Each structure stands twice: as structure tokens, then as C-alpha cells.
Coordinates of C-alpha atoms in Angstrom, one line a residue:
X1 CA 0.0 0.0 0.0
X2 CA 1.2 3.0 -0.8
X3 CA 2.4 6.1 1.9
X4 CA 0.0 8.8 0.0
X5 CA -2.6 6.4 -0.3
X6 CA -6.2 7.8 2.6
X7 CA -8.0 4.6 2.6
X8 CA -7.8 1.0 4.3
X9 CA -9.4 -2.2 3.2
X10 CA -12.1 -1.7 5.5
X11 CA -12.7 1.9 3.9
X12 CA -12.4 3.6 7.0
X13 CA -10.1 7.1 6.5
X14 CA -6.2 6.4 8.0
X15 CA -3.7 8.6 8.0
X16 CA -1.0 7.0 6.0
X17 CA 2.9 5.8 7.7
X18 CA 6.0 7.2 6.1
X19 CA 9.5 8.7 6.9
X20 CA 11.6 11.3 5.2
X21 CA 13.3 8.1 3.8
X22 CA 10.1 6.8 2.0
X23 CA 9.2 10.9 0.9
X24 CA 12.9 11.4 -0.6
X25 CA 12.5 9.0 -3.3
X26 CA 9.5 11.1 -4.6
X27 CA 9.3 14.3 -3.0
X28 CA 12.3 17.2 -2.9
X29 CA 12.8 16.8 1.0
X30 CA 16.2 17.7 2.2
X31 CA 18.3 16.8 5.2
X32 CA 21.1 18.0 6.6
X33 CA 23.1 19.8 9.6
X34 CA 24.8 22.5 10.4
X35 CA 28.2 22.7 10.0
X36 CA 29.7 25.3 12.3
X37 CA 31.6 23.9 15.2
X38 CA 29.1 24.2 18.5
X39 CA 31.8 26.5 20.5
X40 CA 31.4 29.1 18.0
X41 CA 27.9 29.2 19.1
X42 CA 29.0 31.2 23.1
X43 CA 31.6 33.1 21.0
X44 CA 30.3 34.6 17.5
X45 CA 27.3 36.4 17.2
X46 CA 24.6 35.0 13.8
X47 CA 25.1 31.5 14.9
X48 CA 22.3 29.4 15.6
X49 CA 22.6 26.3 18.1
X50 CA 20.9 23.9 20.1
X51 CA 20.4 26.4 23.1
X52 CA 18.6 28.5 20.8
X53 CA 16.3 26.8 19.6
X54 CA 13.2 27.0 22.7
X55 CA 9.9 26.2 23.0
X56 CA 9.2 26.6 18.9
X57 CA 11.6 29.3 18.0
X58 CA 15.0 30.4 17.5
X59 CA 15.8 32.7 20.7
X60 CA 19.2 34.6 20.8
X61 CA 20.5 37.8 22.2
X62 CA 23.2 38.5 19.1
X63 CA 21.1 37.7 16.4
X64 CA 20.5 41.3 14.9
X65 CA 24.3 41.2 15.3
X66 CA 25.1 39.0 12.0
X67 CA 25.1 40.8 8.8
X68 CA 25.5 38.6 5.7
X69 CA 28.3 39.8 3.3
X70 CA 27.5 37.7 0.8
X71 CA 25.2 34.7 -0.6
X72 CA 23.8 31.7 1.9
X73 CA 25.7 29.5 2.5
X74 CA 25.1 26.0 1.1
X75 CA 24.2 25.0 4.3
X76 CA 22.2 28.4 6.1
X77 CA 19.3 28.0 7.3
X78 CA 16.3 28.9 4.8
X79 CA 12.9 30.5 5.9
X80 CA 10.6 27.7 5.7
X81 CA 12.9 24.7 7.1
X82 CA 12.9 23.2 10.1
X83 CA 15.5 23.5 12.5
X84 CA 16.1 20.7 14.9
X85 CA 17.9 19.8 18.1
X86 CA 20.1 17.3 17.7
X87 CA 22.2 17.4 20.8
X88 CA 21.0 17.9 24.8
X89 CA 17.6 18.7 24.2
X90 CA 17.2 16.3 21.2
X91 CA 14.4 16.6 19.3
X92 CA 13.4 19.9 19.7
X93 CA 12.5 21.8 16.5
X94 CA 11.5 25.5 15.1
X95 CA 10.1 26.7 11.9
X96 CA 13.0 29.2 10.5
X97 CA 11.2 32.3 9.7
X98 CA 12.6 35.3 7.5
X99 CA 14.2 36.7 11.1
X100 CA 17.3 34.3 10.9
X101 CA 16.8 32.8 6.7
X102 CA 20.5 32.9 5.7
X103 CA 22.2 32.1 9.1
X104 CA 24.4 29.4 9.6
X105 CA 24.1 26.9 11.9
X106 CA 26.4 25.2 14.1
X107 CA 26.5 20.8 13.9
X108 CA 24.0 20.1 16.7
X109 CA 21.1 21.6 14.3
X110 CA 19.5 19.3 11.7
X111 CA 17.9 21.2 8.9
X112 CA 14.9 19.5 7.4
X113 CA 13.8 21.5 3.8
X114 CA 10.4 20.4 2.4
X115 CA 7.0 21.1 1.7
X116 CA 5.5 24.0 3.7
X117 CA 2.5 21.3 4.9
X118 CA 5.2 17.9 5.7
X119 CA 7.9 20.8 7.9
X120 CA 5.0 21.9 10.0
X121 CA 3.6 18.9 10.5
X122 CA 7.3 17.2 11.7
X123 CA 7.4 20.2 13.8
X124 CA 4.0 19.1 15.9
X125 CA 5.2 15.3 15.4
X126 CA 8.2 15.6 17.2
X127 CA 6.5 16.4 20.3
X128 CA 3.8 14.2 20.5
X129 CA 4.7 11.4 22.8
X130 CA 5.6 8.7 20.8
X131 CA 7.9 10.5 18.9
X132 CA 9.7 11.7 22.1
X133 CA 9.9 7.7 23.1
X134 CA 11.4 6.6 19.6
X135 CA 13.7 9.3 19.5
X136 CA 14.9 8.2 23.4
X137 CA 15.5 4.9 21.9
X138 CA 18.1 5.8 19.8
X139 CA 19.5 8.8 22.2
X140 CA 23.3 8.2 22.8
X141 CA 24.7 9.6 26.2
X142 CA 28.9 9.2 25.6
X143 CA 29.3 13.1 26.9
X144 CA 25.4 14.8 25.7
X145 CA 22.4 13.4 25.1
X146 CA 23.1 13.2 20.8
X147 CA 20.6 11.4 18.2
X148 CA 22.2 11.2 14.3
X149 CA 20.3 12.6 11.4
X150 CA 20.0 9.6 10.2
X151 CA 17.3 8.5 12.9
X152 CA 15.4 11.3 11.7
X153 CA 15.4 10.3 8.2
X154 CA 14.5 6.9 9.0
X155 CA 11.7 7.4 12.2
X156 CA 8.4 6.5 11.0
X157 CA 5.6 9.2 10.7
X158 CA 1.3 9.5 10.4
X159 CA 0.9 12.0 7.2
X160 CA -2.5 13.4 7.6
X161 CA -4.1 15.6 4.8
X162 CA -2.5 18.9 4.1
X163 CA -6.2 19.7 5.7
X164 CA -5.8 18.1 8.4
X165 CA -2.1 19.7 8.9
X166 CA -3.9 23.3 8.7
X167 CA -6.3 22.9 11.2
X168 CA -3.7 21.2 13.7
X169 CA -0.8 24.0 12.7
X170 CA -3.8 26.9 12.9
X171 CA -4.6 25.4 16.7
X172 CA -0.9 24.9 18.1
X173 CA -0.3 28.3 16.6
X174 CA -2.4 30.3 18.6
X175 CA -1.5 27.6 21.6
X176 CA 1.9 29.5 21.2
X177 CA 1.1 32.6 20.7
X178 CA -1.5 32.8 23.6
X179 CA 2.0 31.4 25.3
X180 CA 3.9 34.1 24.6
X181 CA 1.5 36.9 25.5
X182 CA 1.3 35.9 28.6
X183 CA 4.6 35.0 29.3
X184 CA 5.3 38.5 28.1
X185 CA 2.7 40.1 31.0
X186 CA 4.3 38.2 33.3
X187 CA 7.5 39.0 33.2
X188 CA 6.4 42.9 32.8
X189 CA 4.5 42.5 36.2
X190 CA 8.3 41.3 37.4
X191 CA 9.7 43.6 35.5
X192 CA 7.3 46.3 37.3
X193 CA 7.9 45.2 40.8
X194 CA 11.6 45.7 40.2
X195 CA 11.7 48.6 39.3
X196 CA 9.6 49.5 42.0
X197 CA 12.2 47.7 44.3
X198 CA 15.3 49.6 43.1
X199 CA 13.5 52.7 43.0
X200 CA 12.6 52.7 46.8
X201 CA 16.0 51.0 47.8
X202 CA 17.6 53.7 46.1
X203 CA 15.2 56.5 47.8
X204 CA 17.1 56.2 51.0
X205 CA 20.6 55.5 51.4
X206 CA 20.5 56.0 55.2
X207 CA 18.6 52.2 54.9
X208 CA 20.6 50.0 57.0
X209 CA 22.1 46.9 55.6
X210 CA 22.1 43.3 57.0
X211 CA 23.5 39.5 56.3
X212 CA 20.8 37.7 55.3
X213 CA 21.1 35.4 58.2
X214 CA 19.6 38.1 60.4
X215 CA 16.4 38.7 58.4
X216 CA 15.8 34.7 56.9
X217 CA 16.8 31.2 57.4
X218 CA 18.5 29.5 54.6
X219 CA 19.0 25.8 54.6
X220 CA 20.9 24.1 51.7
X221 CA 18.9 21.0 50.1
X222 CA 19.9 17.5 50.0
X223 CA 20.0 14.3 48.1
X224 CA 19.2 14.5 44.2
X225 CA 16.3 13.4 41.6
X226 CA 17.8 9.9 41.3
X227 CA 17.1 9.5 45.6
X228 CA 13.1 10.2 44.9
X229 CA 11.2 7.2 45.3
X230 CA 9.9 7.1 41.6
X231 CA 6.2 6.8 42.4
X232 CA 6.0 8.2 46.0
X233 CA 2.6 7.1 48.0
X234 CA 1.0 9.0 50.8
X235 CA 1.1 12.5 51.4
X236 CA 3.7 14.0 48.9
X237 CA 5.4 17.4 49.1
X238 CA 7.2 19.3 45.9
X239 CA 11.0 18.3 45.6
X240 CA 12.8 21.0 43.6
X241 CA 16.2 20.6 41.7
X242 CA 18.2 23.4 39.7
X243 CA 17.1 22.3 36.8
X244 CA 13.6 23.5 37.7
X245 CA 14.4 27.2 38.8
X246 CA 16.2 27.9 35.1
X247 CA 15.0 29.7 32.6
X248 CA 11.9 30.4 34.3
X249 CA 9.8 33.2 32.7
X250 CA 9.1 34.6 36.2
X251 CA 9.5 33.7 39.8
X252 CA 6.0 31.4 40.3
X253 CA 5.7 27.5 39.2
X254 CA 2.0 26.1 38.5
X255 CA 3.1 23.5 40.0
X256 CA 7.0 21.9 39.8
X257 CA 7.6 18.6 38.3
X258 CA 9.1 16.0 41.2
X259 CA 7.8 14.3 44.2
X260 CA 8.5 13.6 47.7
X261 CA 7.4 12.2 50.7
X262 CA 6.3 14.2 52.9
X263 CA 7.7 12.2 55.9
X264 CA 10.9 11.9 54.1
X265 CA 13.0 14.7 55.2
X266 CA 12.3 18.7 56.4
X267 CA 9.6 20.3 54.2
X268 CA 9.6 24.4 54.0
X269 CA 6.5 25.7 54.3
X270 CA 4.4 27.9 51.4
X271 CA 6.1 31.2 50.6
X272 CA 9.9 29.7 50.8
X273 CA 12.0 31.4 48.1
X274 CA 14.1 28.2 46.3
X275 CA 17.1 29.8 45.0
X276 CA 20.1 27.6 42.7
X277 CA 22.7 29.3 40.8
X278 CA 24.6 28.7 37.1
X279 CA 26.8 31.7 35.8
X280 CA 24.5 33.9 34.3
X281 CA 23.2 34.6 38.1
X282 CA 21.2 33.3 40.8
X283 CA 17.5 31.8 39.6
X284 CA 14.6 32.1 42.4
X285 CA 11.3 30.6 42.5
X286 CA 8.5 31.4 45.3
X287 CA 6.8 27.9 46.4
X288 CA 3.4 28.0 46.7
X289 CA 2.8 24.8 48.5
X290 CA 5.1 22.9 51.1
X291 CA 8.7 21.6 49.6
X292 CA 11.9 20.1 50.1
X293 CA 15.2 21.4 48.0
X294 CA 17.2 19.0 46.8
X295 CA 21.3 19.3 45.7
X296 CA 22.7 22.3 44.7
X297 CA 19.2 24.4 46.0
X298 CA 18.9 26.8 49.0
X299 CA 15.9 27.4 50.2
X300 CA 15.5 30.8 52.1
X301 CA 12.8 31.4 54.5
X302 CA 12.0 34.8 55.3
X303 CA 11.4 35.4 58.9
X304 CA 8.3 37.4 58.4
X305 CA 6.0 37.0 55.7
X306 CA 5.3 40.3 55.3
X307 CA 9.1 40.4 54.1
X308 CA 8.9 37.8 51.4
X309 CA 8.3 40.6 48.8
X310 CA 11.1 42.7 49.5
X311 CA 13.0 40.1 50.0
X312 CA 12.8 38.1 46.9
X313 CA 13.6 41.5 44.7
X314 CA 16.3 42.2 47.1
X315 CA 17.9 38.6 46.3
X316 CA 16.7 39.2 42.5
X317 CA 18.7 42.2 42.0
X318 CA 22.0 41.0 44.2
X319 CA 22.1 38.1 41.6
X320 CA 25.3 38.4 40.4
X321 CA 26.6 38.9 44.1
X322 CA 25.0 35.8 44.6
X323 CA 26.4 33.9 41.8
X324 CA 30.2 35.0 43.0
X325 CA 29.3 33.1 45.8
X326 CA 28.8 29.9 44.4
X327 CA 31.6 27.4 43.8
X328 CA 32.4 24.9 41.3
X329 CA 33.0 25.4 37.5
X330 CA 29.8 26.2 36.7
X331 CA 29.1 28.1 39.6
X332 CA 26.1 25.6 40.7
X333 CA 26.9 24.7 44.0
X334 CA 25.4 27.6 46.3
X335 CA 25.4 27.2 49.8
X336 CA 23.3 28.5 52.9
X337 CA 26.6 29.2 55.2
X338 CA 27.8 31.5 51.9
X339 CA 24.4 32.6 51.2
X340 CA 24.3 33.7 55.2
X341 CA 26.9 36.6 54.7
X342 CA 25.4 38.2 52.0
X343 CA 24.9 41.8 52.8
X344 CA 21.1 42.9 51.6
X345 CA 19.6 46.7 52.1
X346 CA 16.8 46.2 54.9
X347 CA 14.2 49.3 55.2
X348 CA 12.3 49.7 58.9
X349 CA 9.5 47.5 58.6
X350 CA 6.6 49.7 57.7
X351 CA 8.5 50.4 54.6
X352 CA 8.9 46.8 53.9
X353 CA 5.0 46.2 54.7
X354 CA 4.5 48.9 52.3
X355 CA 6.3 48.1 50.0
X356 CA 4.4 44.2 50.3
X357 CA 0.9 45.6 49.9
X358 CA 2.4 47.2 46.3
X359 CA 3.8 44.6 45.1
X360 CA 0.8 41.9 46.1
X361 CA -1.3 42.7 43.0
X362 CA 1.6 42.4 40.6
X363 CA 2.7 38.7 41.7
X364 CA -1.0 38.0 41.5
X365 CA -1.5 39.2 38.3
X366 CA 2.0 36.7 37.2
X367 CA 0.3 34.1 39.6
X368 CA -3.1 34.1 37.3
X369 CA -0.9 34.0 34.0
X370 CA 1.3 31.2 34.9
X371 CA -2.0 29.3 35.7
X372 CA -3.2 30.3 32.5
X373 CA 0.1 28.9 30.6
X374 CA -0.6 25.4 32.5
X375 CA -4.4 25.2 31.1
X376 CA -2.2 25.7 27.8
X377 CA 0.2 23.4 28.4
X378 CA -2.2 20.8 28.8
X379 CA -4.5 21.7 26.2
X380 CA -1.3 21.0 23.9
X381 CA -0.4 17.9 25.7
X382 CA -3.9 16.4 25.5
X383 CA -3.8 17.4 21.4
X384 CA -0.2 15.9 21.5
X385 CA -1.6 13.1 23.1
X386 CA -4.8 12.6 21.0
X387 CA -2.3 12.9 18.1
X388 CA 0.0 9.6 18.8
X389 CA -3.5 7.9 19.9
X390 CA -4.6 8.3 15.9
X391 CA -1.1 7.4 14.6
X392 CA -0.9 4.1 16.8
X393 CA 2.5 2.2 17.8
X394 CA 5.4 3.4 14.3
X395 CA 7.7 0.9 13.8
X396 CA 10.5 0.9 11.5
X397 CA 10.3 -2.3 9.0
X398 CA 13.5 -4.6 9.1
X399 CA 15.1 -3.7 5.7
X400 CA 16.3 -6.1 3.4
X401 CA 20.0 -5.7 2.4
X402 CA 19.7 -3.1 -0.6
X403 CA 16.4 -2.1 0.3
X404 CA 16.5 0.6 2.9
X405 CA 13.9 3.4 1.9
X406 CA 12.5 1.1 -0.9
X407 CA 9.5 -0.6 0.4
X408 CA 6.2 1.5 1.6
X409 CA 5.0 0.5 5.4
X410 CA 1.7 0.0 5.5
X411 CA -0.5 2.7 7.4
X412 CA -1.9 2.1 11.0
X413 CA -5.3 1.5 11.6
X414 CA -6.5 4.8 13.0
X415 CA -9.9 6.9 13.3
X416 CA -10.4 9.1 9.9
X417 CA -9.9 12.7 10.6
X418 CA -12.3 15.6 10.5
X419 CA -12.2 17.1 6.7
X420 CA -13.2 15.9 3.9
X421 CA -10.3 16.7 1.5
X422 CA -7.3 14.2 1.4
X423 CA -4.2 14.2 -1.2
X424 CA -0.5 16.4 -0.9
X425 CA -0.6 20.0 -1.7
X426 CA 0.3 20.0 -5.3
X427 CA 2.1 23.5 -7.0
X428 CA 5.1 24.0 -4.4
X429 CA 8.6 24.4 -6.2
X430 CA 11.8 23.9 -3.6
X431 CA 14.2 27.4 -3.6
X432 CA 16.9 25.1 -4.3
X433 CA 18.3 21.4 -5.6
X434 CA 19.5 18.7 -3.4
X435 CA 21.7 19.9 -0.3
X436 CA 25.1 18.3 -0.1
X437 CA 25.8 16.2 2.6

């Protein structure tokens, strides 16, 4: 049975099984990978890597910084092609858009050039579940987490209608972008209540200044992920690692992703401020339930609650001071006994009860839109979900010797889609011939 082909024997609508190995014999799709060496990435500005490729798209500070002196590369990246993460956090993947077309790409990016309908239809494949657990299968661990272009090529696929695509690509779309806006109103609210900070610790130098040992308790965490009993039973508390304060778009968590027992060691109560360091600063996080921080956390209990506010910006704008503090290579291992000398301005406390009542509404406000980003999170996960559900368990067919990419596997029995059209968008011309390899 052919890979293009919309019906079964039974007549029931299936969406068809194929790989970019099948859809290269007939179909101009192109695979390749960057060829700039991944150091280049922290060092030269117009280079896109793995850690800038997040969430969809291709974030980086120096990107208006590359000018192009002359014509793409063989290898740039094109507007239209799909860029995907082929080392640490494999399998991630964004559409290139005009923004960075014509920027080169460093070897842990695999560059997928193809129809408009097939790239953006890879790009919601990739993170549906059981694309994530056939990629893990062939994930190799020597130094990073790595997967080869060539399990890309060769990784089995549903190809719904070019319908079907729209109405899926149209709904994760605005799943992003309802993402981003209020990611963006977030971290304004933060960005507000900072400024507000600065402003009134700037107001009065006379202020004194104490260690934070005088005004909170830190404690540093213990034990690591691998120590968590995998499925924990009884009453739980949150168990926060590093890995879980990073790159957070503003100090609140829906909810964090670990487990513990809650008779397994000392739990800090609601409103602890769970604080881990790398070298671009420290990275806080305000609990909202009872937790336990694990290796490589502090977790810093203000003494008053009515000082958690002024507290936390306090600690947000000493960040650098903080991250001095921390030892190791990567400056990830933070400490209460160093964290207990650090010197932080301390108004009288009607000031700092002021300033609490101010700052309330605006943590609220990023409170409500973090919730809102979870009900999106899951909305995506349940489509994700509902996605590999249709497709059914891929597996690649044992190739004879000679054979690889020549025979068709037959499509999965799945539910027919919603739509009545069915075929390939016909009409599209690729900008350019076969990439070299």
C-alpha cells in the first residue's frame, strides 16, 4: 500500500505511515546539519545552536548582530525549514522564519527543507509522545544526550491531509502565541515590581544593611532526583532541583515537576523562596505549596511574611553577588553558610509592609498567567496526546539488504480525521536542488 494512499481495506479514512526516507524517493525533501563547530555558538554572534532553539523558536541575544556579506551558505538556514535539536535537548525543532533565513548553523542543528504542509507537520510530530519515546531509543549519552540525522530520516511518521495539517498548525499556533503573551505580562508584572524595588532602595541611602542570616533562614537541600522514590505514596510534598528554577519566565511555578514524601525529610512551608545558581546569576522561585530542595538548591525562608516581597527582589537584584558566591565550574553549587553573609539593604518595617501591599497585586497578576500557561500546556499535551493515539505504535520495518527506503510501510489503523479533503498540496517548487551532505 502505498504512503500517500487515505484509505484502508475496510474503507475507514487512516492517515498514511511514512518517513523522510520513504518521501525522498518522490518528494524534494532535504536533510542536513549545520556545519559550524558548536563552540562558535557562546563566541560569534549569527550563529544558531541547540540552546537557541526553545519552546518553537530560535531565541538569541546576538542575532540582529550577524550581517550577511554575501550569498547563503550552502548549508544556512532557509525561511521555511525546520531546525532541529540534535544534541542535549534532542528533538526539539523550530520553523525558521525570515528573522534568521540565511544564518548558519552550528552541527547540533539538523535542517529539514520540504514542503510547507510535511515541515510543519514534523514540527507538531516531534512532540507528541511517541515521537519523544522513539527518539529516546536511539538517544546516545557518551558526553550529551546526541541522536544522528540519520534516525530522523529513517523514524516512522502519520501524514495526515495537508487539511488536516492546517487545522492542527492553525490550533498549536495560537496555543503558542496565547503562550507568549502571557509570558510577556508576566515577566512585565516582574519587571514592574523591580523597578519598583530599586526605585525605593535607592530612595534612602540611610537604609541599613544586613546579612541575610539576620532577616531569613537558609537551609541548603539534600539528596538529588535519582534519591526520589519514583512513584511516591502517601502525602507527597514538591521536591525542587536546579534544573527546575532555570529559565523560568518569572518567579511562580503552577506547580513543579518532582515528588516527595512528605515524611521523608524537612519540608519548608508555602512562601519559601528556592534559589540555585549557574553563571549567568542566581534563579529564584516562590513555592506555593510545602517543599523540600534538593542538591545544589537553597531554600531561604524569610522570617516574616510580610518580608517575602522585598526580600525576593532584594535577592533578584544581588544576583550576580550571589552567583560569586557559588563554587564549582559552573558556579552551581550555592550554599546557605555563603548565602548567610550576604549583605542585603533592609528598610524599617513599615517600609517593607508597604512596599508588600504594592507589590501583592503584581505577583498576583503573574500568579493568574502562569495558571493560564498550564491550562495551555495541557491543552497542547492532550492534542499531542490525542495525536500519537490516531497514529498508533510506528515501527520501522526490518530492511532487506539493498532495500533501505524502498519498500512503503503499510498505514496504521487509525480513526479518519475531521475534513473531507485528502491528497498532498500539489504547486510547491523547492528554492533550491539537493543539499550536499
Amino acid at each position: 500500500m502505498e504512503a500517500d494512499t487515505h484509505q484502508t481495506d475496510s474503507d475507514t479514512a487512516a492517515w498514511p505511515t511514512t518517513s523522510i526516507a520513504i518521501e525522498q524517493v518522490r518528494r524534494d525533501i532535504y536533510t542536513t546539519c549545520g556545519v559550524v563547530d558548536d563552540k562558535a555558538s557562546d563566541q560569534a554572534p549569527g550563529l544558531v545552536g541547540s540552546e537557541f532553539v526553545r519552546d518553537g523558536r530560535i531565541l538569541s541575544p546576538r542575532m540582529n548582530e550577524y550581517v550577511s556579506d554575501g550569498p547563503p551558505a550552502t548549508r544556512a538556514l532557509r525561511q521555511g525549514d525546520l531546525a532541529v535539536v540534535l544534541v542535549r535537548r534532542v528533538g526539539e525543532s523550530a520553523l525558521v522564519t525570515s528573522e534568521h533565513a540565511g544564518w548558519p548553523a552550528t552541527r547540533s542543528i539538523g535542517i529539514i527543507r520540504a514542503e510547507p504542509h510535511i515541515v510543519r507537520w514534523l514540527r507538531i510530530w516531534l512532540q507528541t509522545p511517541t515521537a519523544k519515546a522513539r527518539i529516546d531509543e536511539d538517544v546516545t549519552a557518551h558526553v550529551e544526550p546526541t541522536i544522528s540525522l540519520d534516525t530522523l530520516r529513517r523514524m516512522l511518521f502519520p501524514l495526515p491531509p495537508p487539511d488536516v495539517i492546517a487545522a492542527y498548525d492553525r490550533a498549536f499556533g495560537l496555543i503558542e502565541e496565547m503562550t507568549s503573551l502571557y509570558e510577556k505580562s508576566a515577566r512585565q508584572a516582574m519587571a514592574l515590581a523591580d523597578a519598583l524595588h530599586d526605585d525605593w532602595a535607592a530612595a534612602e541611602p540611610s537604609w541599613e544593611t544586613r546579612v541575610l542570616a539576620e532577616v531569613a533562614k537558609p537551609k541548603t537541600g539534600k539528596g538529588s532526583e535519582s534519591s526520589l522514590p519514583p512513584l511516591p505514596t502517601g502525602p507527597t510534598v514538591d521536591a525542587i532541583a536546579p534544573s527546575d528554577l532555570f529559565d523560568l519566565p518569572v518567579p511562580h511555578v503552577e506547580r513543579f515537576r518532582l515528588l516527595s514524601p512528605a515524611d521523608a525529610g524537612q519540608a519548608h512551608p508555602s512562601g519559601t523562596l528556592m534559589l540555585s545558581t549557574r553563571p549567568d546569576g542566581a534563579h529564584i522561585a516562590v513555592t506555593r505549596r510545602p517543599a523540600t530542595a534538593l542538591r545544589s538548591v537553597v531554600a531561604v525562608c524569610p522570617i516574616d511574611d510580610t518580608d517575602s516581597w522585598w526580600l525576593l527582589h532584594e535577592l533578584r537584584s544581588r544576583s550576580g553577588e550571589i552567583m560569586q558566591t557559588a563554587q564549582g565550574r559552573n558556579a552551581r553549587e550555592i550554599s546557605a553558610l555563603a548565602l548567610k553573609r550576604l549583605k542585603v539593604t533592609w528598610p524599617d518595617q513599615f517600609t517593607r509592609t508597604a512596599f508588600h501591599r504594592m507589590a501583592e497585586p503584581l505577583h498576583a497578576t503573574a500568579r493568574l498567567l502562569v495558571s493560564k500557561i498550564a491550562t495551555l500546556h495541557n491543552l497542547r499535551d492532550a492534542l499531542l496526546r490525542d495525536i500519537s493515539a490516531k497514529a498508533g505504535v510506528l515501527r520501522e520495518p526490518a530492511a532487506q539488504p539493498g532495500e533501505e527506503g524502498a519498500h512503503t510501510p503499510h498505514p496504521t489503523a487509525v480513526p479518519a480525521p475531521r475534513g473531507g479533503k485528502s491528497g498532498h498540496e500539489s504547486g510547491w517548487s523547492p528554492e533550491t536542488r539537493r543539499v550536499p551532505e
